[in-house]
């Protein structure tokens, strides 16, 4: 912000500069777009100019795709004014397009063209694209398996954790019995249960669901509990003088007041459940992205590993984004919440 | 005033105010193992429809007494009765406007005012009462705002509306106007008197301001330092609306400030 106000100040202080030449002002507006376009053209050229040092089938298509992106970046940013919100969004992200294009160019040169990086371990971009086009069914199956397992475990863990947290926070008797158990078992990393769980549960799938639920449940329980416990007595007093029954106090006072805490627990639970998911898939469940990674490692298929990692990070990030969206919906009454 | 009349038309005039008997009430708190006596043998008999102001030094136990009347706490000794029935629990016939507005931050203004009706399970058929109460405190246009978007005075007005919507028999006010600017304060004082006259509920008002007590109340009770005892029980037989410059009130005011330990030259 300060740089903007500084340049504004300069411009007004020196009227001679205010009549900037047309080219300069055009460059300031669209310069990033042009740069982005150049970066992607460079990437396209780097694909097509030299011969690959290895045998990859998608090099040509990738080069063409890079040129298409370069064209979109150029016309999108130059014509941003005519494209409405899409144009504005593109313009905002143009610096990232520049960086991405430059990074891909370097990567292409360092791997496929001159092999500066040791080859099987650092596959070029076209190798990863090849995985997405040629190994798609298997990858999709893995994604589906992972999502199913994660979703089931997380929902169970979050629900049980929430209910337990509310009960401990509300009832002294429940607290008396559950609190010590929670203290004893909760801090244990859920993965420590892995060997036992895979023996005692009827299937590795149910064992993994249990572990993911456990990893989610602990933080959700603790934070829901602390949220309920920290609700100001003044709220209860107000509700009671207005004729509220205990059920109203729980559902309409304690829970809404504790909700910000609950969401912190849900975020923490999501993070730790991802870790459990991947480990469980690698060790026990013969499906899912974790297993795909393991399998790719067995075949020294490094491109497949990178491809799976990228998908995994998109999924995890998507899950977090979804949770943020839900939170922002439910907690509109809070001011100053973090933007994800 | 037009909207106020509308409220009176719609809300059924429930058997106006209730009598309140505070008999030999003593109360104490335990702080770090030591006992802190707060109320000492307080006796007050309030007749139905009376407007009683409670005055006393800060920290003497006024809010504590109000909590006992509301039924939020039980006294260590003595009894409190509403119309001969012993007060053991909170009941919506006795509504409190607390010293802090304590609005629920997760509810909009409208939903905050609707709280009592919702808790009693009668909101569905009585939604208009919420609208009327909001109208009465002049916050209709803020019905969808959240508490953090309100000023302190507006929040206090919402708290007042939240109490009034229940048609209480005893309205308990704990310095409800303390945070308002002097102009809004005078307006709200007039509103409270008008409401009280029309509805006839019994009112207990805690205030620091002797003048406010005298302009509003039938009866002013002055407490001693902690532990609070009733130091004086003063009738204020003056018709409404009262004038702040009334020499009779000015005389009483001097008397009260004397009781509170302030120099009588005020
Ligand atoms: N829940 C509590 N636990 C312990 N002590 C308390 C509690 N509530 C009040 N007290 C003590 O009781 C005394 C009276 O408090 P109270 O809130 O009734 O005063 P007050 O007359 O309303 O004062 P003010 O005019 O400043 O609001 C104070 O000394 C306070 O420290
Ligand atoms: Mg007080």
Short mmCIF file of N, CA, C and O in Angstrom, two decimals, chain A residues 216-324:
data_model
loop_
_atom_site.label_atom_id
_atom_site.label_comp_id
_atom_site.label_asym_id
_atom_site.label_seq_id
_atom_site.Cartn_x
_atom_site.Cartn_y
_atom_site.Cartn_z
N UNK A 216 -9.30 -37.38 14.38
CA UNK A 216 -10.16 -36.20 14.27
C UNK A 216 -10.82 -35.91 15.61
O UNK A 216 -10.92 -34.76 16.04
N UNK A 217 -11.27 -36.99 16.26
CA UNK A 217 -12.10 -36.83 17.45
C UNK A 217 -11.40 -36.14 18.60
O UNK A 217 -12.02 -35.32 19.29
N UNK A 218 -10.13 -36.43 18.81
CA UNK A 218 -9.47 -35.87 19.98
C UNK A 218 -9.44 -34.34 19.99
O UNK A 218 -9.95 -33.72 20.92
N UNK A 219 -8.89 -33.70 18.97
CA UNK A 219 -8.90 -32.22 19.00
C UNK A 219 -10.31 -31.64 19.01
O UNK A 219 -10.56 -30.62 19.66
N UNK A 220 -11.23 -32.28 18.29
CA UNK A 220 -12.59 -31.74 18.26
C UNK A 220 -13.21 -31.82 19.66
O UNK A 220 -13.82 -30.86 20.13
N UNK A 221 -13.00 -32.93 20.34
CA UNK A 221 -13.53 -33.07 21.69
C UNK A 221 -12.97 -32.00 22.61
O UNK A 221 -13.71 -31.29 23.29
N UNK A 222 -11.64 -31.89 22.62
CA UNK A 222 -11.01 -30.98 23.57
C UNK A 222 -11.45 -29.54 23.31
O UNK A 222 -11.79 -28.80 24.23
N UNK A 223 -11.48 -29.15 22.05
CA UNK A 223 -11.81 -27.76 21.77
C UNK A 223 -13.29 -27.46 21.96
O UNK A 223 -13.64 -26.38 22.42
N UNK A 224 -14.15 -28.43 21.63
CA UNK A 224 -15.57 -28.22 21.90
C UNK A 224 -15.79 -28.08 23.40
O UNK A 224 -16.51 -27.18 23.86
N UNK A 225 -15.15 -28.95 24.13
CA UNK A 225 -15.26 -28.92 25.58
C UNK A 225 -14.80 -27.56 26.13
O UNK A 225 -15.51 -26.91 26.90
N UNK A 226 -13.63 -27.13 25.71
CA UNK A 226 -13.13 -25.85 26.23
C UNK A 226 -14.03 -24.71 25.77
O UNK A 226 -14.25 -23.75 26.50
N UNK A 227 -14.60 -24.84 24.58
CA UNK A 227 -15.52 -23.81 24.12
C UNK A 227 -16.76 -23.74 24.98
O UNK A 227 -17.17 -22.67 25.42
N UNK A 228 -17.35 -24.90 25.28
CA UNK A 228 -18.55 -24.93 26.10
C UNK A 228 -18.24 -24.44 27.51
O UNK A 228 -19.01 -23.69 28.13
N UNK A 229 -17.07 -24.85 28.02
CA UNK A 229 -16.72 -24.48 29.39
C UNK A 229 -16.46 -23.00 29.53
O UNK A 229 -16.63 -22.43 30.61
N UNK A 230 -16.05 -22.35 28.44
CA UNK A 230 -15.67 -20.94 28.57
C UNK A 230 -16.82 -20.00 28.23
O UNK A 230 -16.62 -18.79 28.18
N UNK A 231 -18.01 -20.54 28.01
CA UNK A 231 -19.15 -19.66 27.74
C UNK A 231 -19.46 -18.84 28.99
O UNK A 231 -19.56 -19.40 30.08
N UNK A 232 -19.58 -17.55 28.82
CA UNK A 232 -19.80 -16.68 29.98
C UNK A 232 -21.12 -17.00 30.67
O UNK A 232 -22.15 -17.19 30.04
N UNK A 233 -21.06 -17.03 32.00
CA UNK A 233 -22.27 -17.29 32.78
C UNK A 233 -23.35 -16.25 32.52
O UNK A 233 -24.53 -16.53 32.68
N UNK A 234 -22.93 -15.06 32.14
CA UNK A 234 -23.91 -14.00 31.91
C UNK A 234 -24.92 -14.42 30.85
O UNK A 234 -26.11 -14.10 30.96
N UNK A 235 -24.46 -15.16 29.82
CA UNK A 235 -25.38 -15.61 28.77
C UNK A 235 -26.43 -16.56 29.35
O UNK A 235 -27.62 -16.47 29.03
N UNK A 236 -25.98 -17.48 30.20
CA UNK A 236 -26.92 -18.41 30.82
C UNK A 236 -27.91 -17.66 31.70
O UNK A 236 -29.11 -17.95 31.71
N UNK A 237 -27.41 -16.67 32.46
CA UNK A 237 -28.30 -15.90 33.34
C UNK A 237 -29.39 -15.23 32.53
O UNK A 237 -30.57 -15.28 32.88
N UNK A 238 -28.97 -14.58 31.44
CA UNK A 238 -29.96 -13.90 30.59
C UNK A 238 -31.01 -14.89 30.11
O UNK A 238 -32.22 -14.67 30.26
N UNK A 239 -30.55 -16.02 29.58
CA UNK A 239 -31.49 -16.99 29.02
C UNK A 239 -32.40 -17.54 30.11
O UNK A 239 -33.61 -17.72 29.90
N UNK A 240 -31.84 -17.80 31.28
CA UNK A 240 -32.66 -18.37 32.35
C UNK A 240 -33.73 -17.40 32.82
O UNK A 240 -34.87 -17.80 33.07
N UNK A 241 -33.38 -16.14 32.96
CA UNK A 241 -34.42 -15.20 33.40
C UNK A 241 -35.50 -15.05 32.34
O UNK A 241 -36.61 -14.62 32.64
N UNK A 242 -35.19 -15.38 31.10
CA UNK A 242 -36.20 -15.27 30.06
C UNK A 242 -36.99 -16.56 29.89
O UNK A 242 -37.77 -16.70 28.96
N UNK A 243 -36.77 -17.51 30.79
CA UNK A 243 -37.59 -18.72 30.78
C UNK A 243 -37.00 -19.90 30.02
O UNK A 243 -37.73 -20.78 29.62
N UNK A 244 -35.66 -19.91 29.83
CA UNK A 244 -35.06 -20.99 29.05
C UNK A 244 -34.95 -22.27 29.88
O UNK A 244 -34.59 -22.24 31.05
N UNK A 245 -35.25 -23.39 29.24
CA UNK A 245 -35.07 -24.70 29.87
C UNK A 245 -33.66 -25.20 29.57
O UNK A 245 -33.01 -24.67 28.67
N UNK A 246 -33.20 -26.24 30.30
CA UNK A 246 -31.83 -26.73 30.07
C UNK A 246 -31.53 -27.08 28.62
O UNK A 246 -30.44 -26.79 28.13
N UNK A 247 -32.50 -27.67 27.92
CA UNK A 247 -32.23 -28.03 26.52
C UNK A 247 -31.96 -26.78 25.70
O UNK A 247 -31.09 -26.76 24.82
N UNK A 248 -32.69 -25.70 25.99
CA UNK A 248 -32.46 -24.44 25.29
C UNK A 248 -31.07 -23.91 25.61
O UNK A 248 -30.36 -23.41 24.74
N UNK A 249 -30.68 -24.03 26.88
CA UNK A 249 -29.36 -23.54 27.28
C UNK A 249 -28.25 -24.28 26.53
O UNK A 249 -27.25 -23.66 26.14
N UNK A 250 -28.42 -25.57 26.30
CA UNK A 250 -27.39 -26.32 25.58
C UNK A 250 -27.41 -25.96 24.10
O UNK A 250 -26.40 -25.58 23.52
N UNK A 251 -28.61 -26.08 23.51
CA UNK A 251 -28.69 -25.98 22.04
C UNK A 251 -28.57 -24.54 21.55
O UNK A 251 -28.00 -24.30 20.49
N UNK A 252 -29.12 -23.60 22.29
CA UNK A 252 -29.20 -22.24 21.78
C UNK A 252 -28.23 -21.27 22.45
O UNK A 252 -28.11 -20.13 22.03
N UNK A 253 -27.58 -21.70 23.53
CA UNK A 253 -26.60 -20.83 24.17
C UNK A 253 -25.21 -21.46 24.12
O UNK A 253 -24.30 -20.92 23.50
N UNK A 254 -25.07 -22.62 24.74
CA UNK A 254 -23.73 -23.21 24.86
C UNK A 254 -23.13 -23.52 23.49
O UNK A 254 -21.99 -23.13 23.20
N UNK A 255 -23.88 -24.20 22.64
CA UNK A 255 -23.30 -24.63 21.36
C UNK A 255 -22.97 -23.47 20.43
O UNK A 255 -21.85 -23.37 19.93
N UNK A 256 -23.89 -22.54 20.20
CA UNK A 256 -23.49 -21.42 19.33
C UNK A 256 -22.33 -20.61 19.90
O UNK A 256 -21.46 -20.17 19.15
N UNK A 257 -22.31 -20.45 21.22
CA UNK A 257 -21.21 -19.68 21.80
C UNK A 257 -19.89 -20.42 21.65
O UNK A 257 -18.83 -19.80 21.53
N UNK A 258 -19.94 -21.76 21.66
CA UNK A 258 -18.70 -22.54 21.58
C UNK A 258 -18.25 -22.78 20.15
O UNK A 258 -17.14 -23.25 19.91
N UNK A 259 -19.08 -22.45 19.17
CA UNK A 259 -18.81 -22.81 17.78
C UNK A 259 -17.44 -22.34 17.25
O UNK A 259 -16.77 -23.10 16.55
N UNK A 260 -17.00 -21.12 17.57
CA UNK A 260 -15.67 -20.75 17.08
C UNK A 260 -14.58 -21.71 17.55
O UNK A 260 -13.70 -22.08 16.78
N UNK A 261 -14.66 -22.15 18.81
CA UNK A 261 -13.70 -23.13 19.31
C UNK A 261 -13.84 -24.45 18.55
O UNK A 261 -12.85 -25.08 18.19
N UNK A 262 -15.09 -24.86 18.34
CA UNK A 262 -15.33 -26.13 17.67
C UNK A 262 -14.64 -26.14 16.31
O UNK A 262 -14.01 -27.13 15.92
N UNK A 263 -14.69 -25.02 15.61
CA UNK A 263 -14.08 -24.99 14.28
C UNK A 263 -12.56 -25.08 14.36
O UNK A 263 -11.94 -25.69 13.49
N UNK A 264 -11.97 -24.50 15.37
CA UNK A 264 -10.53 -24.68 15.54
C UNK A 264 -10.22 -26.17 15.67
O UNK A 264 -9.31 -26.70 15.03
N UNK A 265 -11.03 -26.86 16.48
CA UNK A 265 -10.85 -28.30 16.64
C UNK A 265 -11.03 -29.05 15.33
O UNK A 265 -10.28 -29.97 15.01
N UNK A 266 -12.03 -28.63 14.55
CA UNK A 266 -12.28 -29.30 13.26
C UNK A 266 -11.10 -29.13 12.32
O UNK A 266 -10.73 -30.06 11.59
N UNK A 267 -10.49 -27.95 12.32
CA UNK A 267 -9.32 -27.71 11.47
C UNK A 267 -8.14 -28.58 11.92
O UNK A 267 -7.48 -29.22 11.10
N UNK A 268 -7.91 -28.60 13.22
CA UNK A 268 -6.80 -29.42 13.72
C UNK A 268 -7.04 -30.88 13.41
O UNK A 268 -6.12 -31.61 12.99
N UNK A 269 -8.28 -31.33 13.60
CA UNK A 269 -8.62 -32.72 13.33
C UNK A 269 -8.42 -33.07 11.87
O UNK A 269 -7.93 -34.15 11.54
N UNK A 270 -8.76 -32.14 11.00
CA UNK A 270 -8.59 -32.39 9.56
C UNK A 270 -7.12 -32.61 9.24
O UNK A 270 -6.76 -33.56 8.55
N UNK A 271 -6.27 -31.75 9.79
CA UNK A 271 -4.83 -31.89 9.55
C UNK A 271 -4.31 -33.24 10.01
O UNK A 271 -3.65 -33.96 9.24
N UNK A 272 -4.62 -33.61 11.25
CA UNK A 272 -4.03 -34.86 11.74
C UNK A 272 -4.67 -36.07 11.07
O UNK A 272 -4.02 -37.11 10.92
N UNK A 273 -5.92 -35.95 10.62
CA UNK A 273 -6.54 -37.11 9.97
C UNK A 273 -5.94 -37.36 8.59
O UNK A 273 -5.85 -38.50 8.15
N UNK A 274 -5.48 -36.31 7.91
CA UNK A 274 -4.79 -36.51 6.62
C UNK A 274 -3.57 -37.40 6.81
O UNK A 274 -3.33 -38.33 6.04
N UNK A 275 -2.81 -37.09 7.86
CA UNK A 275 -1.60 -37.87 8.12
C UNK A 275 -1.94 -39.34 8.34
O UNK A 275 -1.31 -40.23 7.76
N UNK A 276 -2.98 -39.57 9.15
CA UNK A 276 -3.36 -40.95 9.44
C UNK A 276 -3.84 -41.64 8.17
O UNK A 276 -3.50 -42.80 7.91
N UNK A 277 -4.60 -40.93 7.37
CA UNK A 277 -5.13 -41.51 6.13
C UNK A 277 -4.00 -42.06 5.27
O UNK A 277 -4.03 -43.22 4.83
N UNK A 278 -2.99 -41.22 5.03
CA UNK A 278 -1.92 -41.63 4.13
C UNK A 278 -1.16 -42.83 4.70
O UNK A 278 -0.90 -43.81 3.99
N UNK A 279 -0.85 -42.77 5.98
CA UNK A 279 -0.11 -43.88 6.59
C UNK A 279 -0.94 -45.16 6.55
O UNK A 279 -0.45 -46.23 6.18
N UNK A 280 -2.22 -45.04 6.89
CA UNK A 280 -3.08 -46.22 6.89
C UNK A 280 -3.16 -46.83 5.50
O UNK A 280 -3.12 -48.05 5.34
N UNK A 281 -3.24 -45.97 4.49
CA UNK A 281 -3.33 -46.48 3.12
C UNK A 281 -2.03 -47.14 2.69
O UNK A 281 -2.01 -48.14 1.97
N UNK A 282 -0.92 -46.58 3.15
CA UNK A 282 0.37 -47.16 2.77
C UNK A 282 0.56 -48.52 3.41
O UNK A 282 1.14 -49.42 2.81
N UNK A 283 0.08 -48.66 4.67
CA UNK A 283 0.38 -49.88 5.41
C UNK A 283 -0.69 -50.94 5.26
O UNK A 283 -0.39 -52.11 5.02
N UNK A 284 -1.96 -50.53 5.37
CA UNK A 284 -2.98 -51.56 5.47
C UNK A 284 -3.94 -51.65 4.30
O UNK A 284 -4.13 -52.69 3.70
N UNK A 285 -4.55 -50.50 3.96
CA UNK A 285 -5.59 -50.52 2.94
C UNK A 285 -4.94 -50.59 1.57
O UNK A 285 -4.06 -49.82 1.26
N UNK A 286 -5.40 -51.50 0.75
CA UNK A 286 -4.77 -51.61 -0.57
C UNK A 286 -5.52 -50.76 -1.58
O UNK A 286 -5.94 -51.23 -2.63
N UNK A 287 -5.72 -49.53 -1.27
CA UNK A 287 -6.37 -48.60 -2.19
C UNK A 287 -6.08 -47.18 -1.70
O UNK A 287 -5.58 -46.99 -0.59
N UNK A 288 -6.38 -46.23 -2.57
CA UNK A 288 -6.22 -44.84 -2.15
C UNK A 288 -4.89 -44.25 -2.60
O UNK A 288 -4.00 -44.95 -3.08
N UNK A 289 -4.76 -42.93 -2.42
CA UNK A 289 -3.58 -42.23 -2.92
C UNK A 289 -2.32 -42.63 -2.17
O UNK A 289 -1.24 -42.70 -2.75
N UNK A 290 -2.45 -42.90 -0.88
CA UNK A 290 -1.29 -43.34 -0.11
C UNK A 290 -0.75 -44.65 -0.66
O UNK A 290 0.46 -44.82 -0.85
N UNK A 291 -1.68 -45.53 -0.95
CA UNK A 291 -1.27 -46.81 -1.53
C UNK A 291 -0.68 -46.60 -2.92
O UNK A 291 0.31 -47.24 -3.30
N UNK A 292 -1.25 -45.69 -3.70
CA UNK A 292 -0.74 -45.39 -5.04
C UNK A 292 0.71 -44.92 -4.95
O UNK A 292 1.57 -45.33 -5.75
N UNK A 293 0.98 -44.07 -3.97
CA UNK A 293 2.35 -43.59 -3.76
C UNK A 293 3.28 -44.76 -3.49
O UNK A 293 4.37 -44.87 -4.08
N UNK A 294 2.85 -45.62 -2.59
CA UNK A 294 3.63 -46.79 -2.21
C UNK A 294 3.91 -47.67 -3.42
O UNK A 294 5.02 -48.10 -3.68
N UNK A 295 2.86 -47.90 -4.17
CA UNK A 295 2.95 -48.73 -5.35
C UNK A 295 3.92 -48.12 -6.37
O UNK A 295 4.77 -48.79 -6.94
N UNK A 296 3.81 -46.81 -6.59
CA UNK A 296 4.68 -46.13 -7.55
C UNK A 296 6.13 -46.24 -7.10
O UNK A 296 7.04 -46.41 -7.92
N UNK A 297 6.33 -46.14 -5.79
CA UNK A 297 7.70 -46.24 -5.29
C UNK A 297 8.26 -47.63 -5.58
O UNK A 297 9.42 -47.77 -5.98
N UNK A 298 7.41 -48.66 -5.41
CA UNK A 298 7.83 -50.03 -5.68
C UNK A 298 8.32 -50.20 -7.11
O UNK A 298 9.26 -50.94 -7.38
N UNK A 299 7.69 -49.51 -8.03
CA UNK A 299 8.07 -49.61 -9.44
C UNK A 299 9.05 -48.52 -9.86
O UNK A 299 9.31 -48.35 -11.05
N UNK A 300 9.53 -47.76 -8.91
CA UNK A 300 10.40 -46.62 -9.21
C UNK A 300 9.77 -45.69 -10.23
O UNK A 300 10.44 -45.10 -11.07
N UNK A 301 8.44 -45.58 -10.17
CA UNK A 301 7.72 -44.72 -11.11
C UNK A 301 7.60 -43.33 -10.48
O UNK A 301 6.57 -42.98 -9.91
N UNK A 302 8.68 -42.55 -10.60
CA UNK A 302 8.72 -41.29 -9.87
C UNK A 302 7.71 -40.28 -10.40
O UNK A 302 7.15 -39.50 -9.65
N UNK A 303 7.49 -40.30 -11.69
CA UNK A 303 6.50 -39.36 -12.25
C UNK A 303 5.13 -39.61 -11.62
O UNK A 303 4.41 -38.66 -11.28
N UNK A 304 4.79 -40.89 -11.43
CA UNK A 304 3.50 -41.20 -10.82
C UNK A 304 3.43 -40.66 -9.40
O UNK A 304 2.38 -40.21 -8.94
N UNK A 305 4.55 -40.71 -8.69
CA UNK A 305 4.54 -40.21 -7.32
C UNK A 305 4.26 -38.71 -7.30
O UNK A 305 3.45 -38.23 -6.51
N UNK A 306 4.98 -37.99 -8.17
CA UNK A 306 4.74 -36.55 -8.19
C UNK A 306 3.29 -36.24 -8.59
O UNK A 306 2.64 -35.37 -8.01
N UNK A 307 2.81 -36.99 -9.58
CA UNK A 307 1.43 -36.76 -10.02
C UNK A 307 0.46 -36.99 -8.87
O UNK A 307 -0.45 -36.19 -8.64
N UNK A 308 0.67 -38.07 -8.09
CA UNK A 308 -0.22 -38.37 -6.97
C UNK A 308 -0.10 -37.31 -5.88
O UNK A 308 -1.10 -36.91 -5.27
N UNK A 309 1.13 -36.85 -5.66
CA UNK A 309 1.34 -35.82 -4.63
C UNK A 309 0.57 -34.55 -4.97
O UNK A 309 -0.05 -33.93 -4.10
N UNK A 310 0.63 -34.17 -6.25
CA UNK A 310 -0.07 -32.95 -6.66
C UNK A 310 -1.57 -33.10 -6.43
O UNK A 310 -2.22 -32.23 -5.87
N UNK A 311 -2.11 -34.27 -6.84
CA UNK A 311 -3.53 -34.50 -6.63
C UNK A 311 -3.87 -34.46 -5.14
O UNK A 311 -4.85 -33.86 -4.71
N UNK A 312 -3.01 -35.09 -4.34
CA UNK A 312 -3.26 -35.13 -2.91
C UNK A 312 -3.29 -33.74 -2.31
O UNK A 312 -4.17 -33.41 -1.51
N UNK A 313 -2.36 -32.91 -2.71
CA UNK A 313 -2.33 -31.57 -2.13
C UNK A 313 -3.54 -30.77 -2.57
O UNK A 313 -4.09 -29.99 -1.79
N UNK A 314 -3.99 -30.99 -3.81
CA UNK A 314 -5.21 -30.30 -4.26
C UNK A 314 -6.41 -30.75 -3.41
O UNK A 314 -7.23 -29.93 -3.00
N UNK A 315 -6.48 -32.05 -3.13
CA UNK A 315 -7.60 -32.56 -2.35
C UNK A 315 -7.59 -32.01 -0.92
O UNK A 315 -8.61 -31.56 -0.41
N UNK A 316 -6.43 -32.06 -0.29
CA UNK A 316 -6.33 -31.57 1.09
C UNK A 316 -6.67 -30.10 1.15
O UNK A 316 -7.43 -29.64 2.01
N UNK A 317 -6.08 -29.35 0.22
CA UNK A 317 -6.35 -27.91 0.20
C UNK A 317 -7.84 -27.66 -0.05
O UNK A 317 -8.44 -26.77 0.55
N UNK A 318 -8.43 -28.47 -0.94
CA UNK A 318 -9.86 -28.32 -1.22
C UNK A 318 -10.69 -28.58 0.02
O UNK A 318 -11.65 -27.86 0.31
N UNK A 319 -10.30 -29.60 0.80
CA UNK A 319 -11.04 -29.93 2.02
C UNK A 319 -10.98 -28.77 3.01
O UNK A 319 -11.98 -28.38 3.62
N UNK A 320 -9.79 -28.20 3.15
CA UNK A 320 -9.62 -27.08 4.08
C UNK A 320 -10.47 -25.89 3.61
O UNK A 320 -11.14 -25.21 4.40
N UNK A 321 -10.42 -25.63 2.29
CA UNK A 321 -11.20 -24.53 1.75
C UNK A 321 -12.69 -24.72 2.04
O UNK A 321 -13.40 -23.79 2.43
N UNK A 322 -13.14 -25.96 1.86
CA UNK A 322 -14.55 -26.26 2.12
C UNK A 322 -14.91 -25.97 3.57
O UNK A 322 -15.93 -25.34 3.87
N UNK A 323 -14.02 -26.40 4.48
CA UNK A 323 -14.29 -26.18 5.90
C UNK A 323 -14.32 -24.69 6.22
O UNK A 323 -15.15 -24.22 7.00
N UNK A 324 -13.40 -23.94 5.59
CA UNK A 324 -13.40 -22.49 5.79
C UNK A 324 -14.71 -21.88 5.31
O UNK A 324 -15.26 -20.98 5.94
#
